PDB file of C-alpha atoms in Angstrom:
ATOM      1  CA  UNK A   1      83.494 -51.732  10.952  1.00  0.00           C
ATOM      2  CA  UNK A   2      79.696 -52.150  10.019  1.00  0.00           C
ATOM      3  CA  UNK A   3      78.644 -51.779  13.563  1.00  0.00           C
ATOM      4  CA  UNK A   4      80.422 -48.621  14.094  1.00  0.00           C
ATOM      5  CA  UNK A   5      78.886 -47.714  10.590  1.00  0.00           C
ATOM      6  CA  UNK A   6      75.505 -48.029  11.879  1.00  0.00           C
ATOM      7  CA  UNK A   7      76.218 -46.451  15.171  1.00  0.00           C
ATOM      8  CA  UNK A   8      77.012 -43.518  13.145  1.00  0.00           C
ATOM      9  CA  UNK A   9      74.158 -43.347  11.178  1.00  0.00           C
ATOM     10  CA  UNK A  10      71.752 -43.863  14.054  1.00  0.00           C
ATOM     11  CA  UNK A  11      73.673 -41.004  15.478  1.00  0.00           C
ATOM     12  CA  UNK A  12      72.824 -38.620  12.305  1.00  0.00           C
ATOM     13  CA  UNK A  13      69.424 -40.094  12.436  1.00  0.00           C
ATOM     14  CA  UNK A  14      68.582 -38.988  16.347  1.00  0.00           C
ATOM     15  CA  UNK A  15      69.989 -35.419  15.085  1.00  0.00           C
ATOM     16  CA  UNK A  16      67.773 -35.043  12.370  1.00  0.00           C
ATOM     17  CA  UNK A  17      64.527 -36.812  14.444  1.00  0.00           C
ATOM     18  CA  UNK A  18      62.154 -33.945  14.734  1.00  0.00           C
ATOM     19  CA  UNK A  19      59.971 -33.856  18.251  1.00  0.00           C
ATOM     20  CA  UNK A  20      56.122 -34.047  17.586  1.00  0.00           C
ATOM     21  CA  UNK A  21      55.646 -30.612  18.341  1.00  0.00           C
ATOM     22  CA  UNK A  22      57.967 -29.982  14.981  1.00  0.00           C
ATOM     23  CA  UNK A  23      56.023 -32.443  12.978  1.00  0.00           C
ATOM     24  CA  UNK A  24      53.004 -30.996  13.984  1.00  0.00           C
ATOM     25  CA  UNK A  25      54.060 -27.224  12.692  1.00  0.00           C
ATOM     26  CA  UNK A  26      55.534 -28.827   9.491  1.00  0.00           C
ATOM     27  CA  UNK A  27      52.377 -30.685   9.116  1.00  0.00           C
ATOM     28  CA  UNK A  28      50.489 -27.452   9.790  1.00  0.00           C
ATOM     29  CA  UNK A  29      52.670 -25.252   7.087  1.00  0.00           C
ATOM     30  CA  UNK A  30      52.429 -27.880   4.291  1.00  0.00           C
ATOM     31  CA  UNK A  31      48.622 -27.632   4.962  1.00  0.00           C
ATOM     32  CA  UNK A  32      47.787 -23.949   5.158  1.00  0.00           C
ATOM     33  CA  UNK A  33      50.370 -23.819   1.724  1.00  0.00           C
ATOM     34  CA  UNK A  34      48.533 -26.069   0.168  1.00  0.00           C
ATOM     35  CA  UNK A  35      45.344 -23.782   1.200  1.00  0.00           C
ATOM     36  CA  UNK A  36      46.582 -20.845  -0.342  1.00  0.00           C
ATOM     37  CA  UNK A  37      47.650 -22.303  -3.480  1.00  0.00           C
ATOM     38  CA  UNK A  38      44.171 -23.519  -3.956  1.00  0.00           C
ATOM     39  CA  UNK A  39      42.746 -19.700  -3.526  1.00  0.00           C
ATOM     40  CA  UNK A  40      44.958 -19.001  -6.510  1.00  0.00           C
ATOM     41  CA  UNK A  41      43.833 -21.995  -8.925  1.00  0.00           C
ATOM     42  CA  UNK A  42      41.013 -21.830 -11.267  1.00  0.00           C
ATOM     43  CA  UNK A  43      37.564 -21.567  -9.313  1.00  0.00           C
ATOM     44  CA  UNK A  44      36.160 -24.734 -11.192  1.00  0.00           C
ATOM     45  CA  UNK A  45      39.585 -27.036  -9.877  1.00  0.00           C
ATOM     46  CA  UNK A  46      38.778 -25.852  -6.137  1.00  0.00           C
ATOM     47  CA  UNK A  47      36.636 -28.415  -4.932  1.00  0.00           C
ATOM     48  CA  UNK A  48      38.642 -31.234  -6.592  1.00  0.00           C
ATOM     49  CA  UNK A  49      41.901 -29.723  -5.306  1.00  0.00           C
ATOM     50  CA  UNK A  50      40.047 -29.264  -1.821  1.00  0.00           C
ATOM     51  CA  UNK A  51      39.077 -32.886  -1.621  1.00  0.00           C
ATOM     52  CA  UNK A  52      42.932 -33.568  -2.354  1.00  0.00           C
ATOM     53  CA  UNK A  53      44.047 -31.110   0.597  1.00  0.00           C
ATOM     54  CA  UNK A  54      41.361 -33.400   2.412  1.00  0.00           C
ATOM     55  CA  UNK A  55      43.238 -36.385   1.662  1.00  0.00           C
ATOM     56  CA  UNK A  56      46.617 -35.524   2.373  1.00  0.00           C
ATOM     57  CA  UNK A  57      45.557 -33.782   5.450  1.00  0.00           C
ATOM     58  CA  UNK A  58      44.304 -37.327   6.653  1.00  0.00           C
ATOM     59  CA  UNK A  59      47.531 -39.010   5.742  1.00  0.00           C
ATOM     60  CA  UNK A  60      49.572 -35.994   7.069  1.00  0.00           C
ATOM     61  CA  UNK A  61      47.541 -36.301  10.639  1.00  0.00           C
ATOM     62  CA  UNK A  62      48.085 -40.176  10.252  1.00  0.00           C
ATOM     63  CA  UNK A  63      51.822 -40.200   9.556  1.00  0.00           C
ATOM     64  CA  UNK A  64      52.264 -37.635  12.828  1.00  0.00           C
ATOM     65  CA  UNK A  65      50.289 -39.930  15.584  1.00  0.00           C
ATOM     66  CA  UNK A  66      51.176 -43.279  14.027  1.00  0.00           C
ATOM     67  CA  UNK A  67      52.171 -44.334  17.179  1.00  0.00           C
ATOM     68  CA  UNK A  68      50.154 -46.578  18.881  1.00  0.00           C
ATOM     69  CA  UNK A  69      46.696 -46.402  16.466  1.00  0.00           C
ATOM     70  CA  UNK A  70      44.426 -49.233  16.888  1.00  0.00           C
ATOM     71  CA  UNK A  71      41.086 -49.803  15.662  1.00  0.00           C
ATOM     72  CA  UNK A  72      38.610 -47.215  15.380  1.00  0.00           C
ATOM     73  CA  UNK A  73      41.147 -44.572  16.337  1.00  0.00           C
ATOM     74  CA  UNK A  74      42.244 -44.884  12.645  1.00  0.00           C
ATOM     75  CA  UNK A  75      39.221 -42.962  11.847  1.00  0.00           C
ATOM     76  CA  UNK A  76      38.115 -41.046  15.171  1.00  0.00           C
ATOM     77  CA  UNK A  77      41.296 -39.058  15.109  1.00  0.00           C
ATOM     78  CA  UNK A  78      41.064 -37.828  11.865  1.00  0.00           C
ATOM     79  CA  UNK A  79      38.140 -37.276  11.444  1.00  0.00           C
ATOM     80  CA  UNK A  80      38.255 -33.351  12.896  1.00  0.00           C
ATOM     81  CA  UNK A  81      41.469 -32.329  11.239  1.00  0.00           C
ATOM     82  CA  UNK A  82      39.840 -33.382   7.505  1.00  0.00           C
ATOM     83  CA  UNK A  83      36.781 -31.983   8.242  1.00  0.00           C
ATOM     84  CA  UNK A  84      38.617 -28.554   9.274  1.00  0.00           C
ATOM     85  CA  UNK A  85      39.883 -28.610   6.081  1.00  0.00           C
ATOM     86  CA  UNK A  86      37.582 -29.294   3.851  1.00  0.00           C
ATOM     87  CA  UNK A  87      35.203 -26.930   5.551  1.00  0.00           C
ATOM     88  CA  UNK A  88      37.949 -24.088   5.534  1.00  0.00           C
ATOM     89  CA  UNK A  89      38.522 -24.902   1.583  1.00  0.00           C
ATOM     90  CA  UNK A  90      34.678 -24.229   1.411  1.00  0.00           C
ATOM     91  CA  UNK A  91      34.422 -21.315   3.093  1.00  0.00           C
ATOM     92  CA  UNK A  92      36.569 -19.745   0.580  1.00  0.00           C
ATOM     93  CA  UNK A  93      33.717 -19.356  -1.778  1.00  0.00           C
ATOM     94  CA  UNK A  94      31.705 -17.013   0.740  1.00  0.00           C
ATOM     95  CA  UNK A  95      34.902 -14.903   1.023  1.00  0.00           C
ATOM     96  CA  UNK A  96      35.946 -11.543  -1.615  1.00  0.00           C
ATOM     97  CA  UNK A  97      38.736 -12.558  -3.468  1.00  0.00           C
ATOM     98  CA  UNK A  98      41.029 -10.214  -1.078  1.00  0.00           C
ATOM     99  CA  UNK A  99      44.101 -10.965   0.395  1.00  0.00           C
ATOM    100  CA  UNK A 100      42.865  -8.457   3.060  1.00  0.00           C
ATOM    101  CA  UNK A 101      39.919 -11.499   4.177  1.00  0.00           C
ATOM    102  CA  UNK A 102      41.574 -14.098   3.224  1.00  0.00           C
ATOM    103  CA  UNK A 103      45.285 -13.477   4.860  1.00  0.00           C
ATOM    104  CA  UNK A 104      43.358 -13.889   8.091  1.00  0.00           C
ATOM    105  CA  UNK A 105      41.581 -17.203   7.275  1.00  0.00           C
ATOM    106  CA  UNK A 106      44.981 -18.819   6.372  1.00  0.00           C
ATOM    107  CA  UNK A 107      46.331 -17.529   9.417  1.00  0.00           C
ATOM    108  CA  UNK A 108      43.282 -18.933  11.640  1.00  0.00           C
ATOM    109  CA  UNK A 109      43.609 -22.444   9.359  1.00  0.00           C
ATOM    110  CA  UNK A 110      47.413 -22.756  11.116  1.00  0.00           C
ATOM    111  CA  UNK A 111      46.526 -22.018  13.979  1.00  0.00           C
ATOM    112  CA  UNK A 112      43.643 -24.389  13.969  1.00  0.00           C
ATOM    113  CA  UNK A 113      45.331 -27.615  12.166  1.00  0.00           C
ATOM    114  CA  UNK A 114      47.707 -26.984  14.980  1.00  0.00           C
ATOM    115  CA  UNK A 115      45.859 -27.431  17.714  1.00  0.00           C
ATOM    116  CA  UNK A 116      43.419 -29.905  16.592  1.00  0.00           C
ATOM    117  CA  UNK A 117      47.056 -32.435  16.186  1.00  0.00           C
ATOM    118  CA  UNK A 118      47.900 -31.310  19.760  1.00  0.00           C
ATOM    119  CA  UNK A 119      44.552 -32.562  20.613  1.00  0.00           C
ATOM    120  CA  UNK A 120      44.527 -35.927  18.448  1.00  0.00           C
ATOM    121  CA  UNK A 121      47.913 -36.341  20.013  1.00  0.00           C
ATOM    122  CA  UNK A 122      46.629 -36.098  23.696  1.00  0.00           C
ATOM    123  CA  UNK A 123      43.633 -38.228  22.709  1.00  0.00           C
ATOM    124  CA  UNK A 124      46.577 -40.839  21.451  1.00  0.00           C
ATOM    125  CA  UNK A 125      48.380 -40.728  24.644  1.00  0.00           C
ATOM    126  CA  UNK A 126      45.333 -40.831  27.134  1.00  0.00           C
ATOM    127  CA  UNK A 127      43.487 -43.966  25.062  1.00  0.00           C
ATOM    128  CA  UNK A 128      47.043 -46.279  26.345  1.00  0.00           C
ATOM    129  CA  UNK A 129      47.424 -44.597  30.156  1.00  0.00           C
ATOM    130  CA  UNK A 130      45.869 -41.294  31.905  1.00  0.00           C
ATOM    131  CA  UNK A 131      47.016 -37.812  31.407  1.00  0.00           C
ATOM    132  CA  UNK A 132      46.391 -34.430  32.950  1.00  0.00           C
ATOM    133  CA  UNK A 133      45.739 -32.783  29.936  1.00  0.00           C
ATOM    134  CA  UNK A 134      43.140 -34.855  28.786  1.00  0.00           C
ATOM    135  CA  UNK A 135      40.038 -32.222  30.063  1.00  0.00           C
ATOM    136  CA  UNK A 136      41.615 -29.594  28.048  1.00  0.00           C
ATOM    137  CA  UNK A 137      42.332 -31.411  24.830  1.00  0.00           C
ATOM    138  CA  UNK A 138      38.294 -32.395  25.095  1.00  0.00           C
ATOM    139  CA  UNK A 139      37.359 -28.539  25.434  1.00  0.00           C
ATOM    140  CA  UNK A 140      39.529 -27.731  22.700  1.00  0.00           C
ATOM    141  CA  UNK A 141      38.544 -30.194  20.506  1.00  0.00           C
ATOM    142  CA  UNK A 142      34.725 -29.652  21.014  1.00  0.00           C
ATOM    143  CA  UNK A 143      34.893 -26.033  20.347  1.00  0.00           C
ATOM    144  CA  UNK A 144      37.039 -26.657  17.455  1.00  0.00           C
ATOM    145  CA  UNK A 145      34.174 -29.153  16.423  1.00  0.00           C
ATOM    146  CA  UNK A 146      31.356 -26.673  16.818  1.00  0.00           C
ATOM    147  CA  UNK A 147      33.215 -24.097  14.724  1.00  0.00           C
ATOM    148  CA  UNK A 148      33.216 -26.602  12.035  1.00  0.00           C
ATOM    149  CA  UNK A 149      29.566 -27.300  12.710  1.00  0.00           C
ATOM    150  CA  UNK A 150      29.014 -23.606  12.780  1.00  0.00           C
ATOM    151  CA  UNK A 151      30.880 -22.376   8.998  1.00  0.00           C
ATOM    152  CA  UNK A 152      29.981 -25.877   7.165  1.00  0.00           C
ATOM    153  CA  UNK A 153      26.466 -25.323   8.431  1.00  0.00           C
ATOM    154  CA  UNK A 154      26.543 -21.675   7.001  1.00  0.00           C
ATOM    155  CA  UNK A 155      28.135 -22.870   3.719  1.00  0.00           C
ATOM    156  CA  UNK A 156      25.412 -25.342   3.059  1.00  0.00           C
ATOM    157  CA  UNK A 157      22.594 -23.056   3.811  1.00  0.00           C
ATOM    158  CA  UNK A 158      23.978 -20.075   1.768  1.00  0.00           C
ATOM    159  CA  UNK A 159      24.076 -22.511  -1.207  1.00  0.00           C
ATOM    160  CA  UNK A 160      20.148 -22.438  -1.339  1.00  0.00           C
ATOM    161  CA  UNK A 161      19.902 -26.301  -1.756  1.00  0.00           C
ATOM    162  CA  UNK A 162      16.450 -28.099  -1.624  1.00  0.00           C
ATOM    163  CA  UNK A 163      15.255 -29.142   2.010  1.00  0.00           C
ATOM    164  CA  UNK A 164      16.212 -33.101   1.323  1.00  0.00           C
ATOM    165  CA  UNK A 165      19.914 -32.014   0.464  1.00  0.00           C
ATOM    166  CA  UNK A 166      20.270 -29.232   3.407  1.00  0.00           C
ATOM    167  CA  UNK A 167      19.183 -32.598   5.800  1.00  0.00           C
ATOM    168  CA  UNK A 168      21.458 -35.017   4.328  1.00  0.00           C
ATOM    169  CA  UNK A 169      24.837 -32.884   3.915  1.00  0.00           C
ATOM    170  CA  UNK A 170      24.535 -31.219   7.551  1.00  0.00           C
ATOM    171  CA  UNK A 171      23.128 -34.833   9.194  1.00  0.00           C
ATOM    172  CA  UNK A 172      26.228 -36.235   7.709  1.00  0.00           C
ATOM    173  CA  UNK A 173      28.726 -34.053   8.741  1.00  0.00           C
ATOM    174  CA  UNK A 174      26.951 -33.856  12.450  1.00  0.00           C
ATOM    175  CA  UNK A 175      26.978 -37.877  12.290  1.00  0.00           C
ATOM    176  CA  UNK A 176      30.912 -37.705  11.948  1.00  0.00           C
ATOM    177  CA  UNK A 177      31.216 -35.066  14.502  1.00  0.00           C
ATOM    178  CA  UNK A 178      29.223 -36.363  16.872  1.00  0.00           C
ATOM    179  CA  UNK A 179      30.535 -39.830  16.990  1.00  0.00           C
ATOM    180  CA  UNK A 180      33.876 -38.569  17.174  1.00  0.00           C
ATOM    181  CA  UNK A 181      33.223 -36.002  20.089  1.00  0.00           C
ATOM    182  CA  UNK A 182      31.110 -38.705  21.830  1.00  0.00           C
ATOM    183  CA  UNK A 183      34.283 -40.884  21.427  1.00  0.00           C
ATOM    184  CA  UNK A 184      37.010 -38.230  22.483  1.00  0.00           C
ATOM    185  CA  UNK A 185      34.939 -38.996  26.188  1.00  0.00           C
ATOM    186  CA  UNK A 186      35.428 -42.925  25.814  1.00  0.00           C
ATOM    187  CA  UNK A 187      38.823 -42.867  23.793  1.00  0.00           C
ATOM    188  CA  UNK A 188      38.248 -46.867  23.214  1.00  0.00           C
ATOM    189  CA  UNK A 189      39.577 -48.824  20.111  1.00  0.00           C
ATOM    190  CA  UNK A 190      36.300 -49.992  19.281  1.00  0.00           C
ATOM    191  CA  UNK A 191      32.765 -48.493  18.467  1.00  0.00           C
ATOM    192  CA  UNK A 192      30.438 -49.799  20.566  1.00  0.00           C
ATOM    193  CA  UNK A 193      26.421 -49.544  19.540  1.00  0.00           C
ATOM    194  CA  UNK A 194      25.797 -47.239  22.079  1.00  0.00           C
ATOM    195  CA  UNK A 195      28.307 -44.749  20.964  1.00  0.00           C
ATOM    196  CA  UNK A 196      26.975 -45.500  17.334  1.00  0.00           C
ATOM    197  CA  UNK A 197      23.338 -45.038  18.393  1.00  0.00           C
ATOM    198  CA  UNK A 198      23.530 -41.528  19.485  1.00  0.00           C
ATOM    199  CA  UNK A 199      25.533 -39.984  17.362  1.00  0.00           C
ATOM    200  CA  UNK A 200      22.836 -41.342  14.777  1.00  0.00           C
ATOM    201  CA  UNK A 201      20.291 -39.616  17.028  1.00  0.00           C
ATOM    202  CA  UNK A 202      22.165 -35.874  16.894  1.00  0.00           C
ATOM    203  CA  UNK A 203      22.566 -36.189  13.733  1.00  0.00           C
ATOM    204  CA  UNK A 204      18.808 -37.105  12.829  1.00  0.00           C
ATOM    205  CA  UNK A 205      17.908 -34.534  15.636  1.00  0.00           C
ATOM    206  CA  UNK A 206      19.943 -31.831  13.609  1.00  0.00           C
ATOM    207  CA  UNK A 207      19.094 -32.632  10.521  1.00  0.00           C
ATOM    208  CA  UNK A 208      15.689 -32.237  10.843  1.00  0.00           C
ATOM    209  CA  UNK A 209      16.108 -29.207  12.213  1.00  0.00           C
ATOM    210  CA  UNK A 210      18.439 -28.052   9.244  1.00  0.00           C
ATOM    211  CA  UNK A 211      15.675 -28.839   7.016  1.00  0.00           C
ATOM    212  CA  UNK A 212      12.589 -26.746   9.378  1.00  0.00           C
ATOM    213  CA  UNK A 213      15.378 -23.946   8.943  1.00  0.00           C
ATOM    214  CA  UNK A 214      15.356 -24.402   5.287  1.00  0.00           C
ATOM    215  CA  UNK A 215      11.537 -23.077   4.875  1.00  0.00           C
ATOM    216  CA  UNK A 216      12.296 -20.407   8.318  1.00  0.00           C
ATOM    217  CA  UNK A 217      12.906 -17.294   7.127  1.00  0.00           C
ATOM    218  CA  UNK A 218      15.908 -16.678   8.897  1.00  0.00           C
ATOM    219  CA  UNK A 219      19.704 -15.198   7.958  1.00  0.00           C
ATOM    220  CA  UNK A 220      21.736 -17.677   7.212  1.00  0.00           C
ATOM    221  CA  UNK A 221      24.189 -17.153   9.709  1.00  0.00           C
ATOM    222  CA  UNK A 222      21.337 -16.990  12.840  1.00  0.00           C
ATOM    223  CA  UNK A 223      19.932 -20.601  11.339  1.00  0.00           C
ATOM    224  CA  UNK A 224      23.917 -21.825  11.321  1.00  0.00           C
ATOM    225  CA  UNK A 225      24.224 -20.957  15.085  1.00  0.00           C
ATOM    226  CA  UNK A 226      20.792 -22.207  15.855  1.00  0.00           C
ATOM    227  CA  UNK A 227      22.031 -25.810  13.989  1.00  0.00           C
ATOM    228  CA  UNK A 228      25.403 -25.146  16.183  1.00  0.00           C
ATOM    229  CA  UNK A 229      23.622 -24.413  19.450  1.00  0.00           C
ATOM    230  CA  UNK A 230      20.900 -27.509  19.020  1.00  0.00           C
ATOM    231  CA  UNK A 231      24.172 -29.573  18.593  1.00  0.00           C
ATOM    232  CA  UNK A 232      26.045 -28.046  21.386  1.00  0.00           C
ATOM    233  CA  UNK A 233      23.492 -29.118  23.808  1.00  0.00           C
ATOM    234  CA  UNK A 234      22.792 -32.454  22.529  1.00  0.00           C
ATOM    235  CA  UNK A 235      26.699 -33.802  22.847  1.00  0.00           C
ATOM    236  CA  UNK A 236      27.501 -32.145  25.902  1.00  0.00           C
ATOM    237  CA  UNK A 237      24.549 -33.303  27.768  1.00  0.00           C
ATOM    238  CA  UNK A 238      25.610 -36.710  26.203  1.00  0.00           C
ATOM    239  CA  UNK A 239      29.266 -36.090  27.171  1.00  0.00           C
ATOM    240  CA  UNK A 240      28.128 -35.384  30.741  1.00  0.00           C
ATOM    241  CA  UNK A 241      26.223 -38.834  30.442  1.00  0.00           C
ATOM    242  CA  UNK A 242      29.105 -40.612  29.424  1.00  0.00           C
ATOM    243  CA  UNK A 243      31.372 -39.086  32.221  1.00  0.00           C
ATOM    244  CA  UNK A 244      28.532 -39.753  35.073  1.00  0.00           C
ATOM    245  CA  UNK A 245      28.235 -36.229  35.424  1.00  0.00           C
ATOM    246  CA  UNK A 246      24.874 -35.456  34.030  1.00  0.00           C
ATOM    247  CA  UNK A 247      22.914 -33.640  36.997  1.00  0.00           C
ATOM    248  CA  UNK A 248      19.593 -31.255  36.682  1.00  0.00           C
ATOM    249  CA  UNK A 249      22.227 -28.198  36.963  1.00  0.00           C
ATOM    250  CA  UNK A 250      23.803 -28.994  33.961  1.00  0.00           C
ATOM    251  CA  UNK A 251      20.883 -29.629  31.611  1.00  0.00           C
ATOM    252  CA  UNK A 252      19.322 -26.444  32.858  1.00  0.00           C
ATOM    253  CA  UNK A 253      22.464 -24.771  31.678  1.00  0.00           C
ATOM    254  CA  UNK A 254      22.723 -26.324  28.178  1.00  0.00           C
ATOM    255  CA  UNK A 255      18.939 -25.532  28.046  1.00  0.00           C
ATOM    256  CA  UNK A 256      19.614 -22.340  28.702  1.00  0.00           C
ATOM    257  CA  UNK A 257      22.157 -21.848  26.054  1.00  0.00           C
ATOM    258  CA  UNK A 258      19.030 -23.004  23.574  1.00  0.00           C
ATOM    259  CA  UNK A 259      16.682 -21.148  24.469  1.00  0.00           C
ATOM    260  CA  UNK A 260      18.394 -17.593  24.351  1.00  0.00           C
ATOM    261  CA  UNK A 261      19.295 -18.785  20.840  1.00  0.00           C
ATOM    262  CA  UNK A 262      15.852 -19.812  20.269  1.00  0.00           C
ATOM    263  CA  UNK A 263      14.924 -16.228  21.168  1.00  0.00           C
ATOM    264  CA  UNK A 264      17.461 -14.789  19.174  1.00  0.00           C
ATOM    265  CA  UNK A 265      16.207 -16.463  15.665  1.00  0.00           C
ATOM    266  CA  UNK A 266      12.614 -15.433  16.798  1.00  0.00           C
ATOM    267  CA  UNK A 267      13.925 -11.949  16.811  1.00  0.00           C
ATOM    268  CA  UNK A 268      16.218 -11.391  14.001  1.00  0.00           C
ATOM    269  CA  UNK A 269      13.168 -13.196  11.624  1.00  0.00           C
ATOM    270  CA  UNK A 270      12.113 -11.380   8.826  1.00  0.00           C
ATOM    271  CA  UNK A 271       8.558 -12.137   7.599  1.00  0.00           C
ATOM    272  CA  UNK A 272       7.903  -9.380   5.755  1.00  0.00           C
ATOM    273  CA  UNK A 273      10.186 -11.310   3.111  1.00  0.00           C
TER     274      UNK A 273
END
């Protein structure tokens, strides 16, 4: 009688298991609501209530790929989807308080929670045995990382802070990006020095240059995609490193990149003031 009791309600249990996939949009809806009930609190609750969204958006992430999380993976995969978040909850305070702006940023938040778990997922998967989609998930997550690079860097800068903060809030946040795009590459359950050492390098390297920026009379959003592009060259010639890929072609190209964006903050400078 008891074991046909449990058969049964292993039965109802297998019905009512939802695929990762359906986690993941759950995950994702519970999220971007949470997101839009913040744009309607009180302005001074925002940041408190972001750092909340933060929170559960790292124990959200962490309930979803529970599955086979050892060691440093605890905090390498998460460390994109609360950063998203918190970035996206900041970002709100450069927007007008229309739905007409701000429909489209909770839109873009779904879509982007969504495929940063896809990506954490793959990462999961391809630390324990290969997989095909692994190039793919990298891509993804690196341009979802220099998006967050890109509006946290334009947050920080539009605030007006004093040189010592703009280098310690954007070297931190680079830091954490860094190590865990360096790691996406690697995928092992450990943090070895080397991975340790040059993500502490980036950072430095963009941090200093987020404080030059802060006396450079540049718009804010040309200094954010300088910081962006500086970063985008140092990980991916990294990455390349890492793979055993790194060739003079390759630099040349992320050189490139820099120095067109180079040319473009020379141009758009005012110094007339």
């Amino acid at each position: 009688m008891i074991t046909q009791i449990q058969k049964k309600l292993r039965k109802i249990s297998r019905r009512f298991t939802l695929s990762k996939r359906e986690q993941f949009v759950g995950v994702s809806l519970i999220l971007t609501l949470g997101l839009v009930i913040i744009q309607n609190i009180n302005y001074e609750a925002r940041i408190l209530n972001g750092i909340i969204l933060s929170l559960l958006t790292y124990l959200l992430s962490a309930f979803v790929l529970r599955d086979d999380l050892n060691g440093i993976e605890w905090v390498s995969l998460f460390i994109l989807p609360t950063l998203f978040t918190i970035t996206t909850v900041l970002f709100y305070f450069l927007l007008p308080g229309r739905w007409l702006t701000r429909l489209p940023t909770d839109v873009a938040y779904a879509v982007g929670i969504y495929a940063i778990l896809l990506t954490e997922n793959i990462y999961n998967v391809a630390a324990e045995r290969s997989i095909q989609l692994l190039r793919a998930a990298q891509s993804v997550g690196f341009l979802i990382t220099l998006i967050v690079l890109f509006l946290f860097s334009n947050i920080i800068l539009s605030l007006h802070l004093s040189v010592l903060a703009n280098f310690s809030l954007i070297s931190l946040v680079s830091l954490l990006l860094s190590f865990q795009s360096l790691w996406s590459i690697r995928l092992s359950s450990k943090a070895d020095s080397t991975l340790i050492l040059y993500s502490v390098f980036i950072s430095l390297g963009v941090g200093e240059m987020a404080a030059v920026l802060s006396f450079w009379p540049a718009k804010t959003t040309i200094a954010s995609l300088f910081i962006t592009a500086m970063f985008y060259t140092m990980v991916g010639v990294i990455q390349y490193l890492f793979q055993g890929r790194l060739f003079k072609g390759t630099t040349k190209e992320f050189l490139i990149v820099l120095f067109f964006i180079i040319i473009m903050v020379f141009m758009t400078t005012s110094w007339s003031g």
